CSV table of C-alpha atoms in Angstrom, one decimal:
chain,number,residue,atom,x,y,z
A,92,MET,CA,-6.8,-41.8,-32.2
A,93,ALA,CA,-3.6,-40.1,-33.4
A,94,ARG,CA,-2.6,-36.9,-31.7
A,95,LYS,CA,-2.3,-33.9,-34.0
A,96,LEU,CA,0.6,-31.6,-33.3
A,97,MET,CA,0.2,-27.9,-33.7
A,98,MET,CA,2.9,-26.7,-36.0
A,99,SER,CA,4.8,-23.4,-36.3
A,100,THR,CA,7.0,-22.4,-39.2
A,101,ALA,CA,10.5,-21.1,-38.6
A,102,HIS,CA,12.2,-19.4,-41.6
A,103,ILE,CA,15.8,-20.3,-41.4
A,104,GLN,CA,18.7,-18.8,-43.4
A,105,HIS,CA,22.3,-19.9,-43.6
A,106,TRP,CA,25.3,-18.7,-45.3
A,107,ARG,CA,26.6,-20.8,-48.2
A,108,GLY,CA,30.0,-19.1,-48.7
A,109,THR,CA,28.8,-16.5,-51.2
A,110,GLU,CA,25.1,-16.1,-50.7
A,111,TRP,CA,22.2,-16.6,-48.2
A,112,ALA,CA,20.1,-19.7,-48.7
A,113,SER,CA,16.6,-19.8,-47.1
A,114,PHE,CA,14.3,-22.6,-46.2
A,115,GLN,CA,11.4,-23.2,-43.9
A,116,LEU,CA,11.4,-25.5,-40.9
A,117,GLU,CA,8.1,-26.9,-39.4
A,118,ILE,CA,8.4,-27.0,-35.6
A,119,PRO,CA,6.0,-28.8,-33.4
A,120,ARG,CA,4.7,-26.2,-30.9
A,121,ALA,CA,4.4,-28.5,-27.9
A,122,VAL,CA,7.7,-30.3,-28.2
A,123,SER,CA,10.5,-29.5,-25.8
A,124,PRO,CA,13.5,-29.9,-26.2
A,125,SER,CA,13.6,-29.4,-30.0
A,126,THR,CA,16.0,-30.8,-32.5
A,127,PHE,CA,16.7,-28.6,-35.5
A,128,TYR,CA,18.4,-29.6,-38.7
A,129,THR,CA,20.0,-27.1,-41.0
A,130,PRO,CA,22.1,-28.1,-44.0
A,131,GLU,CA,25.3,-27.6,-41.9
A,132,THR,CA,24.2,-28.2,-38.3
A,133,THR,CA,22.1,-30.6,-36.3
A,134,MET,CA,21.4,-29.3,-32.9
A,135,GLU,CA,19.3,-29.7,-29.8
A,136,ILE,CA,17.8,-26.7,-28.2
A,137,ARG,CA,16.9,-27.2,-24.6
A,138,LEU,CA,16.8,-25.6,-21.1
A,139,THR,CA,20.0,-25.5,-19.3
A,140,GLY,CA,20.8,-28.0,-16.5
A,141,PRO,CA,23.6,-28.2,-13.9
A,142,ALA,CA,25.9,-30.0,-16.3
A,143,ASP,CA,25.7,-27.0,-18.7
A,144,HIS,CA,27.4,-24.6,-16.3
A,145,GLY,CA,30.9,-24.8,-17.6
A,146,GLU,CA,30.0,-24.5,-21.3
A,147,TRP,CA,27.4,-21.7,-20.6
A,148,LEU,CA,30.0,-19.8,-18.5
A,149,SER,CA,32.6,-20.1,-21.3
A,150,LEU,CA,30.2,-18.7,-23.9
A,151,TRP,CA,29.0,-16.1,-21.4
A,152,ASN,CA,32.5,-14.8,-20.9
A,153,ARG,CA,33.1,-14.6,-24.7
A,154,TYR,CA,29.7,-12.8,-25.0
A,155,CYS,CA,30.7,-10.3,-22.3
A,156,ALA,CA,34.0,-9.7,-24.0
A,157,ASP,CA,32.3,-9.1,-27.4
A,158,GLN,CA,30.1,-6.6,-25.7
A,159,GLY,CA,33.0,-4.8,-24.0
A,160,VAL,CA,31.7,-5.7,-20.6
A,161,GLY,CA,33.8,-7.0,-17.8
A,162,LEU,CA,31.7,-8.8,-15.2
A,163,SER,CA,33.0,-10.2,-11.9
A,164,THR,CA,32.9,-13.9,-11.3
A,165,LYS,CA,30.4,-13.2,-8.5
A,166,VAL,CA,28.0,-11.5,-10.9
A,167,SER,CA,28.3,-14.3,-13.5
A,168,GLU,CA,27.7,-17.0,-10.8
A,169,THR,CA,24.7,-15.1,-9.5
A,170,ILE,CA,23.2,-15.1,-13.0
A,171,TRP,CA,23.8,-18.8,-13.3
A,172,GLN,CA,22.2,-19.4,-9.8
A,173,ARG,CA,19.1,-17.5,-11.0
A,174,ILE,CA,19.0,-19.5,-14.2
A,175,GLU,CA,19.1,-22.8,-12.3
A,176,ASP,CA,16.8,-21.7,-9.4
A,177,PRO,CA,13.4,-23.3,-10.2
A,178,ASP,CA,11.6,-20.5,-8.3
A,179,ASP,CA,13.3,-17.7,-10.4
A,180,LYS,CA,11.8,-16.5,-13.7
A,181,THR,CA,15.3,-16.2,-15.2
A,182,LYS,CA,16.0,-19.1,-17.5
A,183,ALA,CA,18.4,-20.1,-20.3
A,184,LEU,CA,18.4,-22.2,-23.4
A,185,VAL,CA,21.4,-23.8,-25.0
A,186,ALA,CA,21.9,-25.1,-28.5
A,187,VAL,CA,24.1,-28.2,-28.5
A,188,ASP,CA,25.4,-30.0,-31.6
A,189,ALA,CA,25.3,-33.8,-32.1
A,190,SER,CA,28.7,-34.2,-30.5
A,191,GLY,CA,27.8,-32.3,-27.3
A,192,VAL,CA,29.4,-29.0,-28.2
A,193,THR,CA,27.4,-26.0,-26.9
A,194,LEU,CA,27.0,-23.6,-29.9
A,195,ALA,CA,24.9,-20.8,-28.4
A,196,PHE,CA,22.8,-19.6,-25.4
A,197,LEU,CA,19.7,-17.5,-24.9
A,198,ASN,CA,19.0,-16.0,-21.5
A,199,TYR,CA,15.4,-14.8,-20.8
A,200,ILE,CA,13.1,-13.6,-18.1
A,201,ILE,CA,9.4,-14.3,-17.9
A,202,HIS,CA,7.4,-11.6,-16.2
A,203,PRO,CA,3.9,-10.2,-15.7
A,204,TYR,CA,2.5,-7.3,-17.8
A,205,THR,CA,0.1,-4.7,-16.5
A,206,TRP,CA,-1.9,-4.5,-19.7
A,207,SER,CA,-2.7,-8.2,-19.9
A,208,ASP,CA,-3.3,-11.3,-17.8
A,209,ARG,CA,-0.7,-13.1,-19.9
A,210,MET,CA,3.1,-13.1,-19.3
A,211,LEU,CA,5.8,-11.5,-21.4
A,212,CYS,CA,9.2,-13.0,-22.1
A,213,PHE,CA,12.2,-10.6,-22.3
A,214,VAL,CA,15.1,-12.1,-24.2
A,215,VAL,CA,18.0,-10.6,-22.3
A,216,ASP,CA,21.0,-12.2,-24.1
A,217,LEU,CA,21.4,-14.2,-27.2
A,218,TYR,CA,24.9,-15.3,-28.2
A,219,VAL,CA,26.1,-17.7,-30.9
A,220,ASP,CA,29.8,-18.7,-30.7
A,221,HIS,CA,31.8,-17.2,-33.6
A,222,PRO,CA,32.4,-20.4,-35.7
A,223,TRP,CA,28.7,-21.2,-35.7
A,224,ARG,CA,27.3,-17.8,-36.7
A,225,ARG,CA,25.2,-17.2,-39.8
A,226,ARG,CA,23.9,-20.8,-39.8
A,227,GLY,CA,20.3,-20.2,-38.6
A,228,ILE,CA,21.1,-21.0,-34.9
A,229,ALA,CA,19.8,-17.6,-33.5
A,230,GLU,CA,16.6,-17.9,-35.5
A,231,ALA,CA,16.1,-21.5,-34.4
A,232,MET,CA,16.6,-20.5,-30.7
A,233,ILE,CA,14.0,-17.7,-31.0
A,234,ALA,CA,11.6,-20.0,-32.8
A,235,HIS,CA,12.0,-22.6,-30.0
A,236,LEU,CA,11.3,-20.0,-27.3
A,237,ALA,CA,8.3,-18.7,-29.3
A,238,ALA,CA,6.9,-22.2,-29.5
A,239,GLU,CA,7.3,-22.6,-25.8
A,240,GLY,CA,5.6,-19.3,-25.2
A,241,ARG,CA,2.7,-20.3,-27.4
A,242,ARG,CA,2.4,-23.5,-25.4
A,243,GLU,CA,2.5,-21.6,-22.1
A,244,GLY,CA,0.2,-18.8,-23.3
A,245,TRP,CA,2.6,-15.9,-23.1
A,246,LEU,CA,1.6,-12.7,-24.8
A,247,ARG,CA,4.9,-12.0,-26.6
A,248,LEU,CA,8.7,-12.2,-26.7
A,249,TYR,CA,10.6,-8.9,-26.8
A,250,TRP,CA,14.3,-7.9,-26.8
A,251,ASN,CA,16.7,-5.1,-27.4
A,252,THR,CA,19.3,-5.0,-30.1
A,253,ASP,CA,22.2,-2.6,-30.6
A,254,ARG,CA,21.3,-0.2,-33.3
A,255,SER,CA,24.6,-0.8,-35.0
A,256,ASN,CA,24.3,-4.6,-35.1
A,257,GLU,CA,23.1,-4.8,-38.7
A,258,ARG,CA,23.2,-8.7,-38.9
A,259,ALA,CA,21.1,-9.1,-35.8
A,260,ARG,CA,18.7,-6.4,-36.9
A,261,ALA,CA,18.3,-8.0,-40.3
A,262,LEU,CA,17.2,-11.3,-38.6
A,263,HIS,CA,15.0,-9.4,-36.1
A,264,ASP,CA,13.3,-7.4,-38.9
A,265,LYS,CA,12.5,-10.7,-40.7
A,266,ILE,CA,11.0,-12.5,-37.7
A,267,ALA,CA,9.5,-9.8,-35.5
A,268,ARG,CA,8.0,-6.3,-35.6
A,269,LEU,CA,10.1,-3.2,-34.6
A,270,SER,CA,8.6,-1.7,-31.4
A,271,PRO,CA,7.3,1.9,-31.8
A,272,TYR,CA,8.8,2.6,-28.3
A,273,LEU,CA,12.2,3.8,-27.3
A,274,SER,CA,14.1,2.4,-24.3
A,275,TYR,CA,15.5,4.7,-21.7
A,276,PHE,CA,17.8,3.9,-18.8
A,277,LEU,CA,18.2,5.6,-15.4
A,278,ASP,CA,21.2,4.1,-13.6
A,279,LEU,CA,20.9,3.9,-9.9
């Protein structure tokens, strides 16, 4: 008997020079890693492994620079060690093109929630390298993580976005709901 795959639909947009073009992509929910095809990019989205350290670190440093944050090598290496520790709930996905170039990363943390017996997933960092932006990569990475969360029985994904990041907010408004809650920080 043939196995029926549960499907999820990702709505992908990419920039065609002068306008946005939209299309839908059917994604098998239980498949990991995923291969995504956009008109301009074929990429594999998968969990990081030890061989991804150099590419992840290079993108991580560009991301930190874009955010105006200078992190020490020690902090960056600690984050990578957490990502690669099988007992830690901090994980990362990478999007890699057909030639092996890492295009983007998504760091996330899976954690319990006091209002449910299901886990939550906090998307901590999502970064697409500058030449690859506006091609549907960020949306595909979120769709991949959402498919994994459905398979694992998580309750939801959530993330923070800079209020002034209009491009990111446009994507997030399209694929998710805006939380009614505000975030507050108390530095210690």
